[in-house]
Amino acid sequence: MREGEEMASQAAPSFHQQHPSSTSPSPPLSHSSHHGFVAVHVGAGHHSAKNKAKYLNACKSACLAGVELLRSDPTTTPTQVVERMISVLEDDPVTNAGYGSNLNLDCKVECDASLMNGTTLGFGSIGSVSDFKNPIQVAAKVLQESDQGPLSLGRIPPLMLVGPGVAQWVDTMGYQLDRVETNPNLTKILNYNPTVDAPGASLVSKTALEQHIHYNGLLQQSSPMEASSFAKRKMDTTEMDSNKRHANSGSPQGDMLNDTVGAICVDHLGRVAAGVSSGGIALKFPGRVSEAALFGAGCWAQDPTHEAAGFACSVTGAGEQITKTLLARTCMDQLIDDDDTTSAAQKVLDKFIVSPLLRSYTERHAGFVAIKIDPAEVSLSEAAQHRTIRGEFVYGHTTPTMGIGYMSVQDSKPKVVMSQRKEGSKTTLFTRAITI
């Protein structure tokens, strides 16, 4: 496959689709501390045409934030860049992460997030958390502490924290992180008018609440015992428009998305990092934890060495399916061992689709963004002066759509695309060579 093309795979021979380009290809880059590459995604699923511009703007804003950090501070690490980009995605209500996340059966937001440092191979994550504005920032603190080694009396620091234990840990460690209300006034949110009302102080958005009431109406028809009490009350009032009360398919916004947003970064030294953040599936049981918090499932990062390529990926899709297949780790294993990145990435998607671990599922939903960096020719200290870093950027998905953005520090603007799987195809794949 030629560089910069998107490939769709099906039972018949595969065909290729050229991306319309919104920015010219990056020229070869001279080496300095102001170089690097970032990529983000806003989930795999079915993104409505109505909200396409919002998703792509979210990708654009996140890429710009990451690149600005790389440009402005030569001491910035890839982990910090990924944390920053995902924070931007969490703050955007269009994404299913942080503010605006899907609501669980109890009409609450519960977020999962994780971050992996390719240099230390450290990992930190949090799960089922409701009381922090930016879950990825909490995961970053868990990563930071886990990389410090044993605690007093030789205790092992946690890699993952869940539920109420997260806030307790943050307080104990003395971190000052932005918090939100965990039991907001839902009726007030439902009647929110952005032209006259101040933004709410919780992670629950008006759109997410409307979607919850809509989905809950469908759930009440099929399984009344599981439906949430708040949504039941609202279905019986006139506070919702009739078309939202009586709709019987899709969501009010037309989006049917899977769990995760995420980001990856490689800096001028070839160091990499990856992260994910998720509000989880709509109407999930309280306490459910997605792949976004689980090691080897939602993200992976490892710097290049003299013997092996570097790699970073962020995964999205159906959380339970990704968890069972350890998709992030599987993606790394396949791409690191195969010189043909396009072929290796296609194998990842193909094996996922036919995995015997997923025999109980009728559909298989997954997507990823990844960077593969060529093995290091020199040490990191030498790289700061002499090394040109080469690699490949790749994304792929089995879902109808996936929103992606990517940008090098040398680019004037990000490339953002709502990748679409062609009718009759099983997968879509895109690769591009990068030079840093």
Short mmCIF file of C-alpha atoms in Angstrom, two decimals:
data_model
loop_
_atom_site.label_atom_id
_atom_site.label_comp_id
_atom_site.label_asym_id
_atom_site.label_seq_id
_atom_site.Cartn_x
_atom_site.Cartn_y
_atom_site.Cartn_z
CA MET A 1 0.00 0.00 0.00
CA ARG A 2 1.27 3.48 -0.84
CA GLU A 3 2.01 5.89 1.98
CA GLY A 4 -0.89 8.10 3.00
CA GLU A 5 -3.65 5.85 1.72
CA GLU A 6 -6.55 4.37 3.61
CA MET A 7 -7.28 0.70 3.00
CA ALA A 8 -10.55 -1.11 3.51
CA SER A 9 -10.48 -4.88 3.97
CA GLN A 10 -13.25 -7.28 3.03
CA ALA A 11 -13.76 -10.90 2.08
CA ALA A 12 -13.03 -10.02 -1.55
CA PRO A 13 -9.68 -8.44 -2.50
CA SER A 14 -9.05 -5.24 -0.62
CA PHE A 15 -9.35 -1.81 -2.21
CA HIS A 16 -7.74 1.52 -1.46
CA GLN A 17 -9.15 4.95 -0.74
CA GLN A 18 -7.08 8.14 -0.98
CA HIS A 19 -7.68 10.61 1.83
CA PRO A 20 -8.67 14.13 0.87
CA SER A 21 -5.85 16.18 2.33
CA SER A 22 -6.57 19.16 4.57
CA THR A 23 -2.88 19.94 4.99
CA SER A 24 0.12 19.36 2.80
CA PRO A 25 2.41 16.41 3.58
CA SER A 26 5.09 17.15 6.13
CA PRO A 27 8.55 17.74 4.65
CA PRO A 28 11.55 15.88 6.07
CA LEU A 29 12.37 17.46 9.40
CA SER A 30 15.72 18.71 10.57
CA HIS A 31 16.51 17.66 14.11
CA SER A 32 15.97 19.92 17.14
CA SER A 33 14.16 19.96 20.43
CA HIS A 34 11.20 21.54 18.65
CA HIS A 35 10.22 18.42 16.77
CA GLY A 36 7.76 15.66 17.50
CA PHE A 37 4.52 14.05 16.40
CA VAL A 38 1.12 13.67 18.07
CA ALA A 39 -2.12 11.87 17.27
CA VAL A 40 -5.52 11.64 18.94
CA HIS A 41 -8.81 9.86 18.48
CA VAL A 42 -12.36 10.52 19.67
CA GLY A 43 -13.62 6.96 19.66
CA ALA A 44 -14.75 4.30 17.23
CA GLY A 45 -18.40 3.67 16.47
CA HIS A 46 -20.96 5.54 14.38
CA HIS A 47 -20.47 9.31 14.48
CA SER A 48 -23.47 11.25 13.20
CA ALA A 49 -23.00 13.62 10.29
CA LYS A 50 -24.66 16.29 12.43
CA ASN A 51 -21.84 16.20 14.99
CA LYS A 52 -18.94 15.50 12.61
CA ALA A 53 -17.57 19.04 12.77
CA LYS A 54 -17.66 19.01 16.58
CA TYR A 55 -15.65 15.78 16.75
CA LEU A 56 -13.07 17.00 14.27
CA ASN A 57 -12.76 20.32 16.11
CA ALA A 58 -12.09 18.38 19.30
CA CYS A 59 -9.31 16.47 17.53
CA LYS A 60 -7.90 19.71 16.16
CA SER A 61 -7.88 21.45 19.54
CA ALA A 62 -6.19 18.49 21.22
CA CYS A 63 -3.46 18.20 18.57
CA LEU A 64 -2.76 21.92 18.72
CA ALA A 65 -2.49 21.80 22.51
CA GLY A 66 0.00 18.94 22.34
CA VAL A 67 2.13 20.50 19.65
CA GLU A 68 2.17 23.85 21.43
CA LEU A 69 3.53 22.11 24.52
CA LEU A 70 6.28 20.46 22.46
CA ARG A 71 7.16 23.77 20.80
CA SER A 72 7.15 25.93 23.92
CA ASP A 73 9.08 23.76 26.39
CA PRO A 74 11.99 21.54 25.31
CA THR A 75 11.90 19.76 28.68
CA THR A 76 8.35 18.53 28.11
CA THR A 77 7.98 14.76 28.13
CA PRO A 78 5.67 12.76 25.85
CA THR A 79 3.72 11.70 28.93
CA GLN A 80 2.96 15.33 29.74
CA VAL A 81 1.92 15.98 26.16
CA VAL A 82 -0.48 13.02 26.13
CA GLU A 83 -1.94 14.13 29.46
CA ARG A 84 -2.50 17.61 28.08
CA MET A 85 -4.17 16.43 24.85
CA ILE A 86 -6.50 14.04 26.64
CA SER A 87 -7.41 16.77 29.15
CA VAL A 88 -8.56 18.89 26.20
CA LEU A 89 -10.68 16.00 24.92
CA GLU A 90 -12.15 15.42 28.39
CA ASP A 91 -13.19 19.07 28.65
CA ASP A 92 -15.06 18.95 25.34
CA PRO A 93 -18.68 17.87 25.94
CA VAL A 94 -18.92 16.16 22.55
CA THR A 95 -16.61 13.34 23.66
CA ASN A 96 -17.40 10.40 25.91
CA ALA A 97 -14.71 11.28 28.44
CA GLY A 98 -14.72 13.65 31.39
CA TYR A 99 -17.44 16.29 31.05
CA GLY A 100 -20.31 15.01 28.92
CA SER A 101 -19.59 11.31 29.48
CA ASN A 102 -22.25 8.63 29.23
CA LEU A 103 -24.31 8.07 32.38
CA ASN A 104 -24.58 4.76 34.18
CA LEU A 105 -27.78 3.11 35.40
CA ASP A 106 -27.77 5.36 38.46
CA CYS A 107 -27.62 8.47 36.25
CA LYS A 108 -24.02 9.19 37.27
CA VAL A 109 -20.75 9.66 35.41
CA GLU A 110 -18.02 7.12 36.20
CA CYS A 111 -14.77 7.60 34.33
CA ASP A 112 -11.76 5.40 33.59
CA ALA A 113 -8.34 6.59 32.38
CA SER A 114 -4.77 5.38 32.01
CA LEU A 115 -1.37 6.60 30.90
CA MET A 116 1.81 4.72 29.94
CA ASN A 117 5.34 6.10 29.83
CA GLY A 118 7.45 4.49 27.10
CA THR A 119 10.73 5.44 28.74
CA THR A 120 10.10 3.95 32.17
CA LEU A 121 7.44 1.46 30.99
CA GLY A 122 5.46 2.82 33.92
CA PHE A 123 1.69 2.69 33.98
CA GLY A 124 -0.99 4.42 36.02
CA SER A 125 -4.77 4.23 35.88
CA ILE A 126 -8.00 5.02 37.68
CA GLY A 127 -11.43 3.44 37.32
CA SER A 128 -15.05 4.20 38.15
CA VAL A 129 -14.28 7.77 39.26
CA SER A 130 -16.86 10.56 39.47
CA ASP A 131 -15.32 13.42 41.40
CA PHE A 132 -12.42 14.75 39.29
CA LYS A 133 -12.71 17.14 36.36
CA ASN A 134 -9.92 15.46 34.40
CA PRO A 135 -9.53 11.73 35.08
CA ILE A 136 -6.36 11.53 32.96
CA GLN A 137 -4.63 13.95 35.33
CA VAL A 138 -5.34 11.64 38.24
CA ALA A 139 -4.00 8.67 36.25
CA ALA A 140 -0.87 10.73 35.53
CA LYS A 141 -0.28 11.16 39.26
CA VAL A 142 -0.68 7.43 39.83
CA LEU A 143 1.88 6.84 37.08
CA GLN A 144 4.22 9.41 38.58
CA GLU A 145 4.11 7.82 42.00
CA SER A 146 4.41 4.26 40.69
CA ASP A 147 7.58 5.25 38.83
CA GLN A 148 9.16 6.39 42.12
CA GLY A 149 9.49 2.84 43.42
CA PRO A 150 8.56 1.35 46.80
CA LEU A 151 6.77 3.30 49.51
CA SER A 152 7.72 3.31 53.20
CA LEU A 153 8.16 -0.13 54.72
CA GLY A 154 8.75 -1.50 51.23
CA ARG A 155 5.11 -1.21 50.17
CA ILE A 156 4.45 -1.37 46.43
CA PRO A 157 2.73 1.74 45.02
CA PRO A 158 -0.52 1.10 43.14
CA LEU A 159 -0.74 0.98 39.37
CA MET A 160 -4.53 1.25 39.43
CA LEU A 161 -7.06 2.77 41.84
CA VAL A 162 -10.84 2.60 41.63
CA GLY A 163 -13.94 4.15 43.17
CA PRO A 164 -13.74 6.07 46.47
CA GLY A 165 -10.15 4.95 46.95
CA VAL A 166 -9.04 7.36 44.24
CA ALA A 167 -10.09 10.50 46.12
CA GLN A 168 -8.64 9.12 49.34
CA TRP A 169 -5.31 8.47 47.61
CA VAL A 170 -5.23 11.96 46.05
CA ASP A 171 -5.90 13.53 49.46
CA THR A 172 -3.27 11.39 51.16
CA MET A 173 -0.65 12.26 48.56
CA GLY A 174 -1.49 15.95 48.84
CA TYR A 175 -2.27 16.60 45.17
CA GLN A 176 -4.43 19.60 44.28
CA LEU A 177 -6.63 18.48 41.38
CA ASP A 178 -9.86 20.06 40.14
CA ARG A 179 -12.92 18.35 41.57
CA VAL A 180 -16.58 18.33 40.58
CA GLU A 181 -19.94 17.71 42.19
CA THR A 182 -20.83 14.03 42.37
CA ASN A 183 -24.56 14.49 43.10
CA PRO A 184 -25.67 17.43 40.94
CA ASN A 185 -29.24 18.69 40.55
CA LEU A 186 -30.27 16.72 37.46
CA THR A 187 -33.48 18.66 36.84
CA LYS A 188 -31.45 21.88 36.76
CA ILE A 189 -29.04 20.33 34.26
CA LEU A 190 -31.90 19.14 32.09
CA ASN A 191 -33.27 22.69 31.93
CA TYR A 192 -29.83 24.23 31.33
CA ASN A 193 -29.80 27.17 28.91
CA PRO A 194 -26.25 28.09 27.84
CA THR A 195 -27.30 31.63 26.95
CA VAL A 196 -28.39 32.49 30.49
CA ASP A 197 -27.03 29.80 32.82
CA ALA A 198 -23.50 29.37 34.12
CA PRO A 199 -21.84 26.04 33.28
CA GLY A 200 -22.52 23.25 35.73
CA ALA A 201 -20.02 22.05 38.29
CA SER A 202 -20.33 18.33 37.58
CA LEU A 203 -19.37 15.98 34.74
CA VAL A 204 -23.03 15.55 33.73
CA SER A 205 -23.98 17.49 30.59
CA LYS A 206 -27.48 18.27 29.35
CA THR A 207 -26.92 16.24 26.18
CA ALA A 208 -25.72 13.20 28.10
CA LEU A 209 -28.72 13.44 30.41
CA GLU A 210 -31.13 13.67 27.49
CA GLN A 211 -29.50 10.64 25.92
CA HIS A 212 -29.74 8.79 29.22
CA ILE A 213 -33.47 9.47 29.43
CA HIS A 214 -33.91 8.33 25.84
CA TYR A 215 -31.97 5.09 26.30
CA ASN A 216 -33.60 4.50 29.64
CA GLY A 217 -37.00 4.64 27.95
CA LEU A 218 -35.92 1.80 25.69
CA LEU A 219 -34.54 -0.09 28.68
CA GLN A 220 -37.80 0.37 30.57
CA GLN A 221 -39.63 -1.34 27.73
CA SER A 222 -37.31 -4.35 27.71
CA SER A 223 -36.17 -4.59 31.35
CA PRO A 224 -38.22 -2.33 33.66
CA MET A 225 -36.38 -3.41 36.83
CA GLU A 226 -33.08 -1.99 35.53
CA ALA A 227 -34.33 1.45 34.47
CA SER A 228 -33.18 4.42 36.57
CA SER A 229 -35.73 6.19 38.78
CA PHE A 230 -34.84 9.70 37.60
CA ALA A 231 -35.24 8.81 33.94
CA LYS A 232 -38.53 7.03 34.67
CA ARG A 233 -39.90 10.21 36.21
CA LYS A 234 -38.79 12.34 33.31
CA MET A 235 -40.30 9.97 30.77
CA ASP A 236 -43.65 10.60 32.44
CA THR A 237 -43.42 14.42 32.39
CA THR A 238 -43.55 17.04 29.67
CA GLU A 239 -40.01 18.25 30.32
CA MET A 240 -38.72 16.31 27.33
CA ASP A 241 -39.81 17.03 23.76
CA SER A 242 -42.19 14.38 22.45
CA ASN A 243 -39.77 13.29 19.75
CA LYS A 244 -37.22 12.48 22.44
CA ARG A 245 -39.71 10.74 24.72
CA HIS A 246 -41.06 8.50 22.00
CA ALA A 247 -38.05 7.90 19.77
CA ASN A 248 -37.49 4.17 19.38
CA SER A 249 -34.09 3.92 17.72
CA GLY A 250 -30.71 5.60 17.89
CA SER A 251 -29.90 8.43 20.28
CA PRO A 252 -31.10 12.05 20.33
CA GLN A 253 -27.80 13.09 18.77
CA GLY A 254 -27.58 10.17 16.33
CA ASP A 255 -24.24 8.96 17.70
CA MET A 256 -23.58 5.37 18.69
CA LEU A 257 -20.07 5.43 20.10
CA ASN A 258 -17.75 3.12 21.92
CA ASP A 259 -15.76 3.85 24.98
CA THR A 260 -12.58 5.74 24.63
CA VAL A 261 -10.74 8.88 23.56
CA GLY A 262 -6.98 8.78 23.50
CA ALA A 263 -3.65 10.20 22.41
CA ILE A 264 -0.09 9.21 21.53
CA CYS A 265 3.11 11.24 21.23
CA VAL A 266 6.73 10.84 20.10
CA ASP A 267 9.22 13.60 20.88
CA HIS A 268 12.48 14.72 19.27
CA LEU A 269 14.40 12.02 21.15
CA GLY A 270 12.16 9.19 20.01
CA ARG A 271 10.55 8.83 23.43
CA VAL A 272 6.88 7.83 23.35
CA ALA A 273 3.77 7.82 25.54
CA ALA A 274 0.14 6.81 25.19
CA GLY A 275 -3.08 7.29 27.10
CA VAL A 276 -6.83 6.75 27.10
CA SER A 277 -9.87 8.15 28.89
CA SER A 278 -13.47 6.98 28.87
CA GLY A 279 -16.88 7.59 30.31
CA GLY A 280 -17.83 4.02 29.47
CA ILE A 281 -20.89 2.66 27.73
CA ALA A 282 -24.30 4.21 28.28
CA LEU A 283 -26.45 2.58 30.98
CA LYS A 284 -23.53 0.58 32.32
CA PHE A 285 -23.77 -0.98 35.76
CA PRO A 286 -22.21 1.17 38.48
CA GLY A 287 -18.67 0.05 39.15
CA ARG A 288 -18.05 -1.27 35.64
CA VAL A 289 -14.45 -0.62 34.56
CA SER A 290 -13.48 -0.45 30.90
CA GLU A 291 -10.31 -1.20 28.97
CA ALA A 292 -9.35 2.43 29.49
CA ALA A 293 -8.10 1.54 32.98
CA LEU A 294 -6.59 -1.88 32.32
CA PHE A 295 -2.93 -2.63 31.65
CA GLY A 296 -2.26 -3.98 28.18
CA ALA A 297 -5.80 -3.31 26.97
CA GLY A 298 -6.34 0.40 26.35
CA CYS A 299 -2.87 1.77 25.67
CA TRP A 300 0.76 0.78 25.30
CA ALA A 301 4.08 2.64 25.02
CA GLN A 302 7.73 1.60 24.84
CA ASP A 303 10.72 3.60 23.62
CA PRO A 304 12.93 2.26 20.83
CA THR A 305 16.14 0.47 21.78
CA HIS A 306 19.14 -0.65 19.75
CA GLU A 307 17.47 -4.06 19.38
CA ALA A 308 13.79 -3.20 18.97
CA ALA A 309 11.47 -0.61 17.50
CA GLY A 310 9.56 1.82 19.69
CA PHE A 311 5.81 1.75 19.80
CA ALA A 312 2.82 3.63 21.19
CA CYS A 313 -0.87 3.00 20.68
CA SER A 314 -4.25 4.08 22.04
CA VAL A 315 -7.22 1.78 21.57
CA THR A 316 -10.96 2.38 21.38
CA GLY A 317 -14.03 0.21 20.90
CA ALA A 318 -16.12 -2.21 22.92
CA GLY A 319 -14.34 -2.30 26.27
CA GLU A 320 -15.01 -5.88 27.21
CA GLN A 321 -13.88 -7.10 23.79
CA ILE A 322 -10.69 -5.06 23.94
CA THR A 323 -9.99 -6.29 27.45
CA LYS A 324 -10.44 -9.96 26.57
CA THR A 325 -8.04 -9.66 23.63
CA LEU A 326 -5.55 -7.33 25.43
CA LEU A 327 -5.67 -5.37 22.21
CA ALA A 328 -3.05 -2.70 22.98
CA ARG A 329 -0.43 -5.29 23.94
CA THR A 330 -1.48 -7.50 21.02
CA CYS A 331 -1.10 -4.57 18.66
CA MET A 332 2.41 -3.90 19.96
CA ASP A 333 3.49 -7.53 19.67
CA GLN A 334 2.26 -7.79 16.08
CA LEU A 335 3.68 -4.51 14.79
CA ILE A 336 7.05 -4.80 16.54
CA ASP A 337 7.67 -8.27 15.09
CA ASP A 338 6.69 -7.45 11.51
CA ASP A 339 8.71 -5.19 9.21
CA ASP A 340 5.60 -4.50 7.11
CA THR A 341 3.57 -2.17 9.32
CA THR A 342 0.54 -2.11 7.05
CA SER A 343 0.36 -5.90 6.89
CA ALA A 344 0.89 -6.19 10.64
CA ALA A 345 -1.84 -3.69 11.46
CA GLN A 346 -4.25 -5.49 9.15
CA LYS A 347 -3.47 -8.77 10.92
CA VAL A 348 -4.33 -7.13 14.26
CA LEU A 349 -7.78 -6.16 13.01
CA ASP A 350 -8.39 -9.46 11.21
CA LYS A 351 -7.42 -11.53 14.24
CA PHE A 352 -9.61 -9.38 16.47
CA ILE A 353 -12.63 -9.97 14.25
CA VAL A 354 -12.25 -13.77 14.33
CA SER A 355 -10.95 -14.12 17.88
CA PRO A 356 -12.42 -17.17 19.67
CA LEU A 357 -12.38 -15.08 22.84
CA LEU A 358 -15.22 -13.03 21.36
CA ARG A 359 -17.50 -15.84 20.25
CA SER A 360 -20.33 -14.56 22.47
CA TYR A 361 -20.47 -11.25 20.56
CA THR A 362 -22.27 -10.83 17.26
CA GLU A 363 -20.30 -7.70 16.34
CA ARG A 364 -16.64 -6.87 17.02
CA HIS A 365 -15.85 -3.20 17.63
CA ALA A 366 -12.32 -1.83 17.87
CA GLY A 367 -10.05 0.89 16.57
CA PHE A 368 -6.59 2.24 17.33
CA VAL A 369 -4.03 4.92 16.54
CA ALA A 370 -0.38 3.88 16.74
CA ILE A 371 3.17 5.00 16.07
CA LYS A 372 6.03 2.62 15.30
CA ILE A 373 9.52 4.13 15.64
CA ASP A 374 12.60 2.56 14.04
CA PRO A 375 15.17 1.02 16.43
CA ALA A 376 17.51 3.53 18.05
CA GLU A 377 20.87 3.99 16.33
CA VAL A 378 22.38 6.05 19.16
CA SER A 379 21.71 6.80 22.83
CA LEU A 380 19.15 9.40 23.89
CA SER A 381 21.89 11.89 24.78
CA GLU A 382 23.47 11.46 21.37
CA ALA A 383 20.07 11.63 19.70
CA ALA A 384 19.61 15.18 20.92
CA GLN A 385 22.33 16.24 18.48
CA HIS A 386 22.66 13.64 15.76
CA ARG A 387 19.67 11.39 15.29
CA THR A 388 16.94 11.54 12.69
CA ILE A 389 13.96 9.56 13.91
CA ARG A 390 11.87 7.65 11.40
CA GLY A 391 8.76 5.62 11.81
CA GLU A 392 5.19 5.05 10.70
CA PHE A 393 1.86 6.35 11.90
CA VAL A 394 -1.09 4.00 11.52
CA TYR A 395 -4.74 3.88 12.43
CA GLY A 396 -7.41 1.29 11.80
CA HIS A 397 -10.91 0.32 12.87
CA THR A 398 -13.63 -2.27 12.43
CA THR A 399 -16.44 0.21 13.16
CA PRO A 400 -18.35 2.35 10.65
CA THR A 401 -16.46 5.49 11.66
CA MET A 402 -13.56 6.71 13.78
CA GLY A 403 -12.50 10.30 14.44
CA ILE A 404 -8.73 10.95 14.24
CA GLY A 405 -6.34 13.88 14.30
CA TYR A 406 -2.57 13.99 13.88
CA MET A 407 0.14 16.61 13.53
CA SER A 408 3.89 17.05 13.53
CA VAL A 409 5.52 20.01 15.26
CA GLN A 410 6.52 21.28 11.81
CA ASP A 411 2.95 21.29 10.48
CA SER A 412 0.98 24.52 10.41
CA LYS A 413 -2.26 22.75 11.29
CA PRO A 414 -3.47 19.25 12.18
CA LYS A 415 -4.88 16.76 9.73
CA VAL A 416 -8.28 15.69 11.03
CA VAL A 417 -10.47 13.04 9.45
CA MET A 418 -13.66 11.16 10.16
CA SER A 419 -12.49 7.83 8.79
CA GLN A 420 -15.29 5.76 7.29
CA ARG A 421 -15.43 2.05 6.65
CA LYS A 422 -16.76 1.43 3.17
CA GLU A 423 -19.94 -0.55 2.75
CA GLY A 424 -19.16 -4.26 2.51
CA SER A 425 -15.77 -3.87 4.16
CA LYS A 426 -14.75 -5.34 7.48
CA THR A 427 -11.96 -2.92 8.33
CA THR A 428 -10.33 0.36 7.36
CA LEU A 429 -6.60 1.04 7.66
CA PHE A 430 -4.33 4.02 7.06
CA THR A 431 -0.53 4.35 7.25
CA ARG A 432 1.89 7.23 6.81
CA ALA A 433 5.66 7.45 7.13
CA ILE A 434 6.94 10.07 9.57
CA THR A 435 10.35 11.68 10.01
CA ILE A 436 11.27 13.60 13.15
#
